[in-house]
XYZ file of C-alpha atoms in Angstrom:
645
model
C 18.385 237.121 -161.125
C 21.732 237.077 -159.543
C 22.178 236.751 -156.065
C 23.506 240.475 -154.691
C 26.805 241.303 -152.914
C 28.055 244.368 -151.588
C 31.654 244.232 -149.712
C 33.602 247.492 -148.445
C 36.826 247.582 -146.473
C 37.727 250.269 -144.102
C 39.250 253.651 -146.136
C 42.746 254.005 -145.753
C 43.677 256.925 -143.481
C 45.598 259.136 -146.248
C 48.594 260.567 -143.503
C 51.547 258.684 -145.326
C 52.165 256.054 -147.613
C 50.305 252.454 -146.775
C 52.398 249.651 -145.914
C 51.741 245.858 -146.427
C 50.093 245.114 -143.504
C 47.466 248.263 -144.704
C 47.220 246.721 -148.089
C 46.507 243.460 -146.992
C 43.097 243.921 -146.441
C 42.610 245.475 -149.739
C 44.257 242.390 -151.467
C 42.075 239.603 -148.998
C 38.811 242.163 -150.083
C 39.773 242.132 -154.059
C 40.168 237.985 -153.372
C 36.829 237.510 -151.877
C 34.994 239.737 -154.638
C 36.695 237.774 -157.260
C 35.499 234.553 -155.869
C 32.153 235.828 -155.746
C 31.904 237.191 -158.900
C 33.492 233.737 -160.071
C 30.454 231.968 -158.101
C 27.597 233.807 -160.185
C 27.237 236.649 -157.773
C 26.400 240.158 -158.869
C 28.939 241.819 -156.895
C 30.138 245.837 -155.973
C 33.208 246.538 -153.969
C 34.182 249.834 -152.760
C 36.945 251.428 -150.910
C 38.721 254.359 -150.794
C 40.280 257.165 -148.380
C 39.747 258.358 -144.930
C 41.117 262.374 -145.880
C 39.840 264.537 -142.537
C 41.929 265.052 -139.363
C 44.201 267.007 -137.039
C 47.220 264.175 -138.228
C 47.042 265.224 -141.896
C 46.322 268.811 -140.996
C 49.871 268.430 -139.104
C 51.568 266.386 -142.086
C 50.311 268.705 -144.988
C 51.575 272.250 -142.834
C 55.120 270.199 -142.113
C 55.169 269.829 -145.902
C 54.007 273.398 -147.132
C 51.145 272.243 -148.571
C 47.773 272.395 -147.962
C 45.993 269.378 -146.738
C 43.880 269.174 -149.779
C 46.856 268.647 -151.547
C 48.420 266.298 -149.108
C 45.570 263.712 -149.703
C 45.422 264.219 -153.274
C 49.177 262.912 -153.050
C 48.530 260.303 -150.646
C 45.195 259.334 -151.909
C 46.926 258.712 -155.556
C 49.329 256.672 -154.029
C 46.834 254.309 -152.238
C 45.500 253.581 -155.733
C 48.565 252.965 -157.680
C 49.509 250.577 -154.588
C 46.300 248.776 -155.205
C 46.510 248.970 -158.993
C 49.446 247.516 -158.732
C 48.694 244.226 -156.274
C 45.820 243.912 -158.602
C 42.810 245.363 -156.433
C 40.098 245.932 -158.570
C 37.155 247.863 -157.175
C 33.848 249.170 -158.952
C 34.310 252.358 -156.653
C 36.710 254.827 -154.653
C 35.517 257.061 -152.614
C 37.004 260.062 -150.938
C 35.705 261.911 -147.837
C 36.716 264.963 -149.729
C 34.631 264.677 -152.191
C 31.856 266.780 -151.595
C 28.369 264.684 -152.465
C 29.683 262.999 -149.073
C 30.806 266.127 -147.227
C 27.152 266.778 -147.826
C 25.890 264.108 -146.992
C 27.954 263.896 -143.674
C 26.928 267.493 -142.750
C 22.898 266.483 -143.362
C 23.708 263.271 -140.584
C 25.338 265.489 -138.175
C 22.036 267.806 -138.043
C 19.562 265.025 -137.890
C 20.841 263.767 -135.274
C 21.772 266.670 -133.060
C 17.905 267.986 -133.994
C 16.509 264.446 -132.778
C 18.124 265.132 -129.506
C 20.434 262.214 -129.766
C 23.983 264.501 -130.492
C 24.366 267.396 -128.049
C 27.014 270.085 -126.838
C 29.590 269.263 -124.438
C 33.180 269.599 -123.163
C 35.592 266.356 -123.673
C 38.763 266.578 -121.687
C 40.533 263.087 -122.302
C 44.356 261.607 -123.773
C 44.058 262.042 -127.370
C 46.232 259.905 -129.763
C 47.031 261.717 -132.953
C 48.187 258.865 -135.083
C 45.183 257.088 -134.466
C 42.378 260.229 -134.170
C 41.075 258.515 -130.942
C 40.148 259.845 -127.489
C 41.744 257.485 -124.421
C 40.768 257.788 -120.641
C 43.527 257.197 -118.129
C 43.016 253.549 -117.496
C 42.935 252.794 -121.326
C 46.514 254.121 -121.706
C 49.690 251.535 -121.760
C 53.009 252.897 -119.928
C 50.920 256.791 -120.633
C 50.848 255.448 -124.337
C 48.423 255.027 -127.327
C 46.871 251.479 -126.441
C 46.883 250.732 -129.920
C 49.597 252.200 -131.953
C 52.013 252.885 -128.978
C 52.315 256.867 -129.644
C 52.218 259.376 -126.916
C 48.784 261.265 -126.285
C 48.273 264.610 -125.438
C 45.856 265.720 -122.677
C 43.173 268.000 -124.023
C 40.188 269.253 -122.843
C 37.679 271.246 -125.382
C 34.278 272.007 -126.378
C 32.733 269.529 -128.622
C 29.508 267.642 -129.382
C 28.572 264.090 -128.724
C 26.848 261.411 -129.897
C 24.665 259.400 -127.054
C 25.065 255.990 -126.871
C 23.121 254.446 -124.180
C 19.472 254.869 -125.558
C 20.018 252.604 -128.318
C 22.816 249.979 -126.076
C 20.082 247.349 -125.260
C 18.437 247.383 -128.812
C 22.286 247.238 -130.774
C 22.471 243.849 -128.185
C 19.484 242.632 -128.762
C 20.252 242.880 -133.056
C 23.858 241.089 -131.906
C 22.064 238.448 -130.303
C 19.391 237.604 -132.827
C 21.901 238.091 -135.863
C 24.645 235.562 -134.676
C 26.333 236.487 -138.106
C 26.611 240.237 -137.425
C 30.030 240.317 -136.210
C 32.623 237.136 -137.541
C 34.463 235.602 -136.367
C 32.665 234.573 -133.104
C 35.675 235.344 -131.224
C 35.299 239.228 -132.067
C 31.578 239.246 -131.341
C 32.232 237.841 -128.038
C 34.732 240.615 -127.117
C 32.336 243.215 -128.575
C 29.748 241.887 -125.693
C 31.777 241.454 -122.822
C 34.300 244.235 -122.961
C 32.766 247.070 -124.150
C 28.220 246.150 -124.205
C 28.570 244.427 -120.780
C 28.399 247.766 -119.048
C 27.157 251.164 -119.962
C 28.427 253.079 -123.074
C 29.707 256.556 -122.514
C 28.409 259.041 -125.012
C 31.380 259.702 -128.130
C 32.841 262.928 -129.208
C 31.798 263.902 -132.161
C 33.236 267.021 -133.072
C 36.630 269.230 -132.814
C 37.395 272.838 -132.308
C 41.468 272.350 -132.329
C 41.616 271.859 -136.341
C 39.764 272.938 -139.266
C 40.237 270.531 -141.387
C 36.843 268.782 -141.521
C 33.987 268.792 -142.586
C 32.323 271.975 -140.339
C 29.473 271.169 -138.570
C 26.196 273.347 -140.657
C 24.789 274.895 -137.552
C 27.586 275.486 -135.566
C 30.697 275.756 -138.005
C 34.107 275.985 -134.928
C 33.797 272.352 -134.771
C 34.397 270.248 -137.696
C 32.759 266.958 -137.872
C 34.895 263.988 -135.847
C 36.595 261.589 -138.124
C 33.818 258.781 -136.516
C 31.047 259.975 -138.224
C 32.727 261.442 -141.258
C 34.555 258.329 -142.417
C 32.185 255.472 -141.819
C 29.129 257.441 -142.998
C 31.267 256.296 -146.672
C 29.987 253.039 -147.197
C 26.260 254.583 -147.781
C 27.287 258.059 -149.486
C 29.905 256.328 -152.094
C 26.964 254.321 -153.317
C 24.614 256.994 -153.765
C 22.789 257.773 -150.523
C 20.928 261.120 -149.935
C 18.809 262.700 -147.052
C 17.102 265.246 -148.955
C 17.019 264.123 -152.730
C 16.288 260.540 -153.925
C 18.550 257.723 -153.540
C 21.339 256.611 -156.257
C 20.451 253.151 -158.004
C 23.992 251.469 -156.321
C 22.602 252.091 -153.022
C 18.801 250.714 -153.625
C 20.635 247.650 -155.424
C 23.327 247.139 -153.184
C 22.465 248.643 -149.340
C 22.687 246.965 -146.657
C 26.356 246.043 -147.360
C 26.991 241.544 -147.277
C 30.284 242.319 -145.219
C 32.414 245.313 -143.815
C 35.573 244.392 -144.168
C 37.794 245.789 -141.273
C 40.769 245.338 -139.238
C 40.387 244.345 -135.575
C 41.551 247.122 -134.094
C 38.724 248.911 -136.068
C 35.985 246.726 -134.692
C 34.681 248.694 -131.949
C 33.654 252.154 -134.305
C 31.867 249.677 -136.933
C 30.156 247.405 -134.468
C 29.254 249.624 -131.740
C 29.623 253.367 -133.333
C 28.740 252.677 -136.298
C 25.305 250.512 -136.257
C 24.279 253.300 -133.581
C 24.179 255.598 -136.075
C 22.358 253.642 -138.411
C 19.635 253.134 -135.491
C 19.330 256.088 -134.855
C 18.862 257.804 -138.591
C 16.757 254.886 -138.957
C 18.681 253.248 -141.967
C 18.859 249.376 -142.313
C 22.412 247.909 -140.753
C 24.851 245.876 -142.492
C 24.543 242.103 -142.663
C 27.864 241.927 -141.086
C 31.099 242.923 -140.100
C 34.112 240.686 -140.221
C 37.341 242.252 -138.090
C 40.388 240.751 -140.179
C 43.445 239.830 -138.353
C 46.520 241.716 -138.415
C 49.746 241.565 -140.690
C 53.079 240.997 -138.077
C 56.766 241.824 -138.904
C 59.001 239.873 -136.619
C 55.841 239.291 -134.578
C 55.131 243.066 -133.898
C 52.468 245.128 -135.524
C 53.968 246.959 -138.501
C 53.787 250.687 -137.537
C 56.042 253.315 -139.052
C 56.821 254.981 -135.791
C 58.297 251.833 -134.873
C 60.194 251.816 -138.146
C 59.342 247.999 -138.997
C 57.602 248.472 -141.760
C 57.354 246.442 -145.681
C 56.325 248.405 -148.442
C 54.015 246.851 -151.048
C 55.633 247.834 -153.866
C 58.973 246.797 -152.217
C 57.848 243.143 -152.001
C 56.306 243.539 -155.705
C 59.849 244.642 -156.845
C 61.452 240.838 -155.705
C 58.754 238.762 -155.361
C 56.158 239.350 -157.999
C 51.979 240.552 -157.610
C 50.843 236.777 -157.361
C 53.436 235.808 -154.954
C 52.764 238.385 -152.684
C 48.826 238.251 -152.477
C 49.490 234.495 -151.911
C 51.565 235.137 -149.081
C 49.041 237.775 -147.668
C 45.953 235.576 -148.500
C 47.583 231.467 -147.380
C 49.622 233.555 -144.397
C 47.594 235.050 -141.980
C 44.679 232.738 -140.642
C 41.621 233.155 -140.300
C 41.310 234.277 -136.944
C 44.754 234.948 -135.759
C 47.652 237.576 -136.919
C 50.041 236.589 -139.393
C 53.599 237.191 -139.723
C 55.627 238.566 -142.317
C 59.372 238.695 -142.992
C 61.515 238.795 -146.043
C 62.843 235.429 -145.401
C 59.121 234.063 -144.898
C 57.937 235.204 -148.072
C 60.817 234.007 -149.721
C 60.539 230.111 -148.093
C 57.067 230.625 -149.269
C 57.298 231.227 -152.518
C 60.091 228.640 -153.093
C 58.202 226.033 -151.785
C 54.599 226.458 -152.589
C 54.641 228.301 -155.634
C 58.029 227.327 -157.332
C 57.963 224.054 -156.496
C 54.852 222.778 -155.506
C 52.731 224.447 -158.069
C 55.033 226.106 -160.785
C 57.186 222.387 -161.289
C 54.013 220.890 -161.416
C 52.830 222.585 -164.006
C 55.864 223.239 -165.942
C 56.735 219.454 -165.647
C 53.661 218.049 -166.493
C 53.341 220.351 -169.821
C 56.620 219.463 -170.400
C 56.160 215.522 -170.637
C 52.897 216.048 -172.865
C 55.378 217.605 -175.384
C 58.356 215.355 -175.167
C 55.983 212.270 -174.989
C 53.105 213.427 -177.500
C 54.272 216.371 -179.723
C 50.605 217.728 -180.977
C 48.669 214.892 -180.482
C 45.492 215.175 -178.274
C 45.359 214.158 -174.462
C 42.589 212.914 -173.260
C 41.379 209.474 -170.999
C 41.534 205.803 -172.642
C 42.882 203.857 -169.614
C 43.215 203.932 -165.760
C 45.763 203.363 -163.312
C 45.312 202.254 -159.991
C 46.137 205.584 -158.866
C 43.170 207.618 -160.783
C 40.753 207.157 -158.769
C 42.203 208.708 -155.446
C 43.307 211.990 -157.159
C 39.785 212.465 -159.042
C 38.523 212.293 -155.166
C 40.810 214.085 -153.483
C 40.028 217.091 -156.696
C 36.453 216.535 -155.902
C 36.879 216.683 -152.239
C 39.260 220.033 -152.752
C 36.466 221.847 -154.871
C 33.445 221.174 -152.152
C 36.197 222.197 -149.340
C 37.518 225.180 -150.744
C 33.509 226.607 -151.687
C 32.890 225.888 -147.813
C 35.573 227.931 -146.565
C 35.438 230.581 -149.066
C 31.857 231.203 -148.329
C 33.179 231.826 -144.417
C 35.527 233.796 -145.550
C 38.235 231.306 -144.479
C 40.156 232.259 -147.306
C 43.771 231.319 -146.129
C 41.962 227.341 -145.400
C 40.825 227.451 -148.914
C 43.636 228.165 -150.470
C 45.131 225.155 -148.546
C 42.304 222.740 -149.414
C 44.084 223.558 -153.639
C 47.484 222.842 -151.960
C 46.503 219.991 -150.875
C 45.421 219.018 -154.695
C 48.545 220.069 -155.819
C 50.903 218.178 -153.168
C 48.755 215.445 -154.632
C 49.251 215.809 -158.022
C 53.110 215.561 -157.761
C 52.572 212.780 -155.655
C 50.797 210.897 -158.649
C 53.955 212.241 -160.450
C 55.946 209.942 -158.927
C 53.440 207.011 -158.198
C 52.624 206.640 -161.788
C 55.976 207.216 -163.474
C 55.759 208.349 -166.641
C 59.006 208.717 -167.760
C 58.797 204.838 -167.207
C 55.697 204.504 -168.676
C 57.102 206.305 -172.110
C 59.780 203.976 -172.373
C 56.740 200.694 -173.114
C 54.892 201.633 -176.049
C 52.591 199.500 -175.179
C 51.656 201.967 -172.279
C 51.407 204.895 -174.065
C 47.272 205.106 -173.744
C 48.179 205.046 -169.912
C 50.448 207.874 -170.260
C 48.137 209.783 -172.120
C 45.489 208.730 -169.461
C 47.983 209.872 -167.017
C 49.330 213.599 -168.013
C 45.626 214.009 -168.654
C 44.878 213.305 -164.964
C 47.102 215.818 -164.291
C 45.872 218.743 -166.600
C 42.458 218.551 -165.101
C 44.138 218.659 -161.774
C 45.878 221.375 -162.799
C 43.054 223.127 -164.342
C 40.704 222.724 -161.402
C 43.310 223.958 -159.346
C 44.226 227.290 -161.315
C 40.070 227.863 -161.389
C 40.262 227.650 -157.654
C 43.264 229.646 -157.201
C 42.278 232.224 -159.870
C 40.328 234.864 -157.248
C 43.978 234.442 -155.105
C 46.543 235.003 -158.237
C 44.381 236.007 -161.349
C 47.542 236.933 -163.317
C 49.503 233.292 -162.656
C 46.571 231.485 -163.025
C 46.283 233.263 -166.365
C 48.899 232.603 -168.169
C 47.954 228.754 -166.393
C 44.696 228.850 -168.663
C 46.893 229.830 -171.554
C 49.420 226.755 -171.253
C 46.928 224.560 -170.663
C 44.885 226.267 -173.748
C 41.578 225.706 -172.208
C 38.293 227.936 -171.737
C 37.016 226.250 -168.954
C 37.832 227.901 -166.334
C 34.589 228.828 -164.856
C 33.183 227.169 -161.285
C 30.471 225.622 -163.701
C 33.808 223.188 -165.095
C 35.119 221.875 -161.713
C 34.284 218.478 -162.364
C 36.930 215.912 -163.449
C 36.922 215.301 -167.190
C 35.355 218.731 -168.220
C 37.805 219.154 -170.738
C 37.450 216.572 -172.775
C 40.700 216.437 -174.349
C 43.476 219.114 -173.910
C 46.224 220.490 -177.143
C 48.710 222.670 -174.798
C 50.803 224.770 -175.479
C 53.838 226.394 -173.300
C 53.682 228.381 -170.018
C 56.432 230.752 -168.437
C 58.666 229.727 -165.892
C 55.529 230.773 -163.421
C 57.613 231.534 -159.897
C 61.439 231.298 -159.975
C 63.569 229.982 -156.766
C 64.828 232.589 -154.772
C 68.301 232.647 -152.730
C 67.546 234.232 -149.117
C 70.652 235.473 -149.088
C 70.369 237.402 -152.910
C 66.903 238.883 -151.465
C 68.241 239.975 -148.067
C 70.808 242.056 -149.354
C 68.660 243.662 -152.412
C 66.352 244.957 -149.046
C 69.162 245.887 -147.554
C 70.846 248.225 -150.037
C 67.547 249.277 -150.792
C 66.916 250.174 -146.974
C 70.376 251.396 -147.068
C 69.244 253.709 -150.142
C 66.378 255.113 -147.775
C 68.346 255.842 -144.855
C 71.254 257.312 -146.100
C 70.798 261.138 -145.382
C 70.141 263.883 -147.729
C 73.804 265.511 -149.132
C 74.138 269.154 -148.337
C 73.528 271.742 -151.210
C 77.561 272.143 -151.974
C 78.174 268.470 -151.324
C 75.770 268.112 -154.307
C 77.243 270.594 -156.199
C 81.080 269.482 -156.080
C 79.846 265.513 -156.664
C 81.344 264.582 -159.968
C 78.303 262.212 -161.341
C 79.078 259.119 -162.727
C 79.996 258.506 -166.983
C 76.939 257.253 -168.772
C 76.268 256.095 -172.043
C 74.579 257.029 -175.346
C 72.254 254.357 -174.294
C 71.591 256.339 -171.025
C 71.147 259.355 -172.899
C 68.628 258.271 -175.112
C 66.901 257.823 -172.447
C 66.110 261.775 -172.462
C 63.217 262.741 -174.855
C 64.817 266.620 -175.324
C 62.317 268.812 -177.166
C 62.392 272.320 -178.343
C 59.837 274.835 -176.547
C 58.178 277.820 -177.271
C 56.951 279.422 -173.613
C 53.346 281.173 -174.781
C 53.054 282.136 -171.250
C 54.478 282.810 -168.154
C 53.844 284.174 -164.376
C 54.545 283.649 -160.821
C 53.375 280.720 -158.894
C 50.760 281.775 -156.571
C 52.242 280.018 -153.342
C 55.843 279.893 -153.944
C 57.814 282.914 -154.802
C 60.713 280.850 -156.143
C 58.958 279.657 -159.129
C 57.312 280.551 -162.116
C 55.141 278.649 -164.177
C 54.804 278.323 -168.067
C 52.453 277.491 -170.888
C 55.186 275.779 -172.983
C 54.247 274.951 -176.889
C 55.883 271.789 -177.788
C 54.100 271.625 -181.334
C 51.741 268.849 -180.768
C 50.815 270.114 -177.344
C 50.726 272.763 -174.830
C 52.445 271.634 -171.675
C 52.294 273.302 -168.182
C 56.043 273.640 -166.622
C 56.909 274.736 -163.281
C 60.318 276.078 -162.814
C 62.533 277.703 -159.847
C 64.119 280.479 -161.788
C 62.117 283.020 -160.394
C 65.284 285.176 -159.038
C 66.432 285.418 -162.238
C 64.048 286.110 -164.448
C 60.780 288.057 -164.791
C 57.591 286.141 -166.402
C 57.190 288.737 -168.936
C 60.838 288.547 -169.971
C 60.576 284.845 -170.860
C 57.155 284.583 -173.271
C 58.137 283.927 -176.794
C 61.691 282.082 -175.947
C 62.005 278.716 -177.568
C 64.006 276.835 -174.677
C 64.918 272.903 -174.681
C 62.419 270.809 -172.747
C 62.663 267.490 -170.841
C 59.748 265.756 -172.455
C 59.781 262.394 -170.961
C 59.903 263.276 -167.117
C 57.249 262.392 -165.022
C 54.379 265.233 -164.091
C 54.247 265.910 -160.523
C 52.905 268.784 -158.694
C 54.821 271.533 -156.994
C 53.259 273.670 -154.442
C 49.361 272.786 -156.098
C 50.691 273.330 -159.884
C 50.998 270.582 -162.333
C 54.842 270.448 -163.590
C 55.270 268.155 -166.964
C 58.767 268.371 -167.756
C 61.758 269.941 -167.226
C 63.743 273.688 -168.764
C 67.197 273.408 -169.257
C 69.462 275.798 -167.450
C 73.459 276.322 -166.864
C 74.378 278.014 -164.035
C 77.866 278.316 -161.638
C 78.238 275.956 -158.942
C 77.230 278.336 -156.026
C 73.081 279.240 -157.492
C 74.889 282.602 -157.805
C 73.457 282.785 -161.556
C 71.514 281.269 -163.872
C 71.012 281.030 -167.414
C 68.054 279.500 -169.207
C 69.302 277.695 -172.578
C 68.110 279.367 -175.623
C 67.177 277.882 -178.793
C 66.823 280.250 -182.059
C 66.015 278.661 -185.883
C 64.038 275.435 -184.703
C 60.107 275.328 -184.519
C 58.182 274.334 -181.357
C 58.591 270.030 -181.356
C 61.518 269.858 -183.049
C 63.891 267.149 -181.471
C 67.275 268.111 -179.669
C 69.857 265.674 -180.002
């Protein structure tokens, strides 16, 4: 039977849009999973949202929507972000949905009927942007320790958890489980900053918001974002109080590793393991505090405005490049720092260079020099026998570090095999060697060398950049790629074929100034209403225009949206389908003046929601340059799904 693992990372908080140094630990979670998977492990990795708070209450009334729809937004994003650096979980979970709302609610009165949560008033500095509570002395220049914000002194009824009956017994499990919290640096600061003295009991409930999850007995206060969120990593799987368990949580419970960012470290090792205790549930084998992703040596924040987007460092840089940088980067133990310019040394030299040359040279020479013919080992050179070591010595390294979770040292341990490999490039020659026919069995012998190198490597490297090493595998046109084929000579003899240019060279300078017109793009404010009207938009071509997918629509049904007076939304027939269409023509027209029109339809634009209603597509209109009237475009002898050219 395969050995179990069960990995989580912390839920993204859904306020706003993650940035890179969020969706880091999302892409060093995905790497670990892979590599355990890869190792024989039976593996489960969830993550997910953190959707409850007085922040997103405050972001979804700013928008005119209701929070519900706020995180559906946000929490859509979060997973086309990770979709698209290639996170793949077995599970997302949402604190919204409502097996865990139940599930939260059920903790909450346990624990207040076992005495250990009780009724109380909190007066404190509360941080918004980070849903904490702050006493006096915690604060930095009257600021948010962690994030920098300014906190807001309030003072309200609320309930709280007690701490200090289970303090000695939480230190005593530290103690005796010296894996419990990695690296040893964050277990030591755990003990001796926050365990060496008494804990003061934690708020656990709020009466300034309402949108929570309300506590069952006592429903002003909505459950505090401490207990809600981390109570996730049992209720995703399947956990229940008062029905019996799910089969993910008997398999998988207690969780192999919380993954979690420092700043975190506190509410899972402390908090968090408290709770357990104290509804008498097993505790997680351990919790490992990631470091934290730096821009220009500060922590990204978007207050601070020094931010990188994920999808922005997709756009120029490519999904393997950037979870390399992410995963070789930041070190085990110590933040890592980001820039533009960094990631684009990085990917020149390591990736383009280093590994993509390598790869594209070496399959290269086995064409020019061999055609078809099979490559395989007749003869050595002098030089064999220290890169079959240093590939040996590269696979038993990079296992050992994995295992620790010292993924940015494993990668380098592959590097290392790599920088070696084009070293025995240029020690063995074989452009020289191809010249003596009489050494062509060492040539063969040596561009074989180098495919196992290469193929080792890309196994190795696979959990890192899955889609590079990939198309790797498909050059080299081998199947073993498993960690059962790490030896030297697995592949007996290799046929290859061709491989993409894997990583191209980037200019800084080309780079710099696509982020800077982009950021350029961002900042440049929003033109006012008659600006936009007056703006003569640039000529296009027929190429642009066919672009548009222009339909002809019957509207079956029509009525006013239920928050928005300003638009109306339809039941449009477009022959094959009935699409829903959200429109702001509501001053002009009545619903009931509108059902049985065929109109022309915008097929082809993307559905979003307006105000909580699903829009797919678009209704033609004319009107005069000041909104003064409006006109919807008719159509009269086509049928529904007829085609407007």
């Amino acid at each position: 039977m395969k050995e179990k693992f069960y990995l989580t990372t912390a839920i993204a908080y859904t306020s706003s849009k993650p940035h890179i140094g969020n969706v880091y630990e999302a892409i060093l979670a995905d790497c670990i999973v892979r590599y355990k998977k890869k190792a024989g492990f039976d593996t489960y990795f969830m993550t997910g949202t953190d959707e409850h708070g007085q922040k997103i209450q405050q972001k979804a009334e700013a928008l005119g929507i209701t929070p519900k729809e706020h995180v559906d937004n946000i929490s859509n994003e979060i997973k086309k972000t990770y979709k698209a650096v290639g996170v793949n979980y077995d599970h997302f979970v949402r604190t919204t949905d409502k097996e865990h709302e139940i599930e939260v609610a059920h903790a909450f009165e346990r624990l207040y009927k076992k005495g250990d949560i009780y009724k109380g008033t909190y007066s404190g500095y509360y941080c918004v942007d980070c849903e904490s509570y702050y006493t006096e002395k915690d604060l930095v220049d009257g600021c948010c320790p962690d994030c920098g914000a300014k906190v807001q002194k309030n003072e309200e009824e609320c309930y709280f958890l007690k701490l200090t009956p289970y303090q000695d017994r939480l230190i005593e499990y530290i103690n005796t489980h010296p894996e419990f919290i990695q690296p040893e640096s964050r277990k030591n600061e755990m003990l001796n900053n926050f365990l060496s003295a008494p804990l003061p009991d934690l708020c656990v409930s709020r009466t300034s918001y309402t949108w929570g999850i309300p506590v069952s007995f006592d429903p002003k206060h909505v459950t505090y974002v401490w207990i809600d969120a981390l109570m996730n990593y049992i209720t995703g799987i399947g956990f229940h109080f008062d029905k019996e368990c799910g089969e993910v949580y008997k398999k998988y419970w207690p969780a192999d590793v919380h993954l979690i960012g420092k700043d975190i470290l506190r509410f899972h090792t402390i908090y968090w393991p408290i709770m357990l205790m104290a509804l008498d549930l097993p505790l997680p084998k351990q919790v490992f505090g990631h470091p934290w992703v730096l821009m220009n040596h500060g922590k990204m924040s978007k207050s601070k405005g020094n931010v990188i987007f994920t999808d922005d460092l997709i756009d120029i840089f490519g999904v393997d490049a950037v979870r390399y940088y992410c995963l070789h980067e930041i070190p085990f133990a110590q933040d890592g720092n980001m820039t533009y310019e960094l990631v684009t040394e990085k990917t020149n030299v390591d990736l383009a260079n280093t590994l993509g040359n390598l790869v594209n040279r070496t399959l290269a020479m086995v064409k020019k020099y061999f055609g078809d013919e099979a490559i395989y080992s007749s003869e050595a050179t002098e030089f064999d026998e220290n890169l079959k070591n240093i590939a040996a010595e590269a696979v038993v390294a990079y296992k050992s570090l994995m295992d620790k979770f010292r993924v940015s040292d494993g990668i380098e341990a592959v590097m290392k095999l790599l920088r070696a490999s084009n070293k025995y490039i240029d020690e063995t020659a074989p452009w020289v060697l191809a010249k003596d026919e009489a050494k062509k069995e060492v040539l063969r012998t040596v561009l074989y060398n180098l495919l196992e190198a290469i193929r080792i490597s890309a196994s190795l490297l696979e959990p890192a950049m899955p889609f590079a090493m990939e198309k790797i595998y498909n050059g080299l046109n081998t199947k073993l790629t498993s960690f059962d084929d790490l030896a030297f000579g697995s592949e007996k003899e290799y046929h290859v074929g061709t491989c993409e240019v894997l990583f191209k060279r980037l200019d800084v300078k080309e780079v710099m100034d696509k982020v800077l017109a982009k950021e350029a793009t961002k900042a440049k404010p929003e033109p006012k209403k008659e600006e936009v009207k007056k703006a003569e938009k640039p000529e296009i071509t027929i190429d642009d225009f066919d672009k548009l997918d222009l339909a002809v629509g019957q509207i079956l049904e029509a009525k006013k949206h239920p928050k928005a007076d300003k638009l109306l939304v339809f039941k449009v027939d477009l022959g094959t389908e009935v699409r829903q269409i959200v429109s702001g023509i509501a001053k002009f027209y009545k619903p009931e003046e509108l059902v049985g029109k065929k109109v022309i339809v915008v097929k082809n634009l993307k559905a979003i929601k307006l105000r909580g209603e699903e829009s797919h597509g678009m209704l033609l209109c004319g009107s005069d340059d000041a909104d003064s009237y409006l006109e919807l475009v008719n159509i009269n002898d086509c049928k529904p799904g007829d085609t407007v050219r």
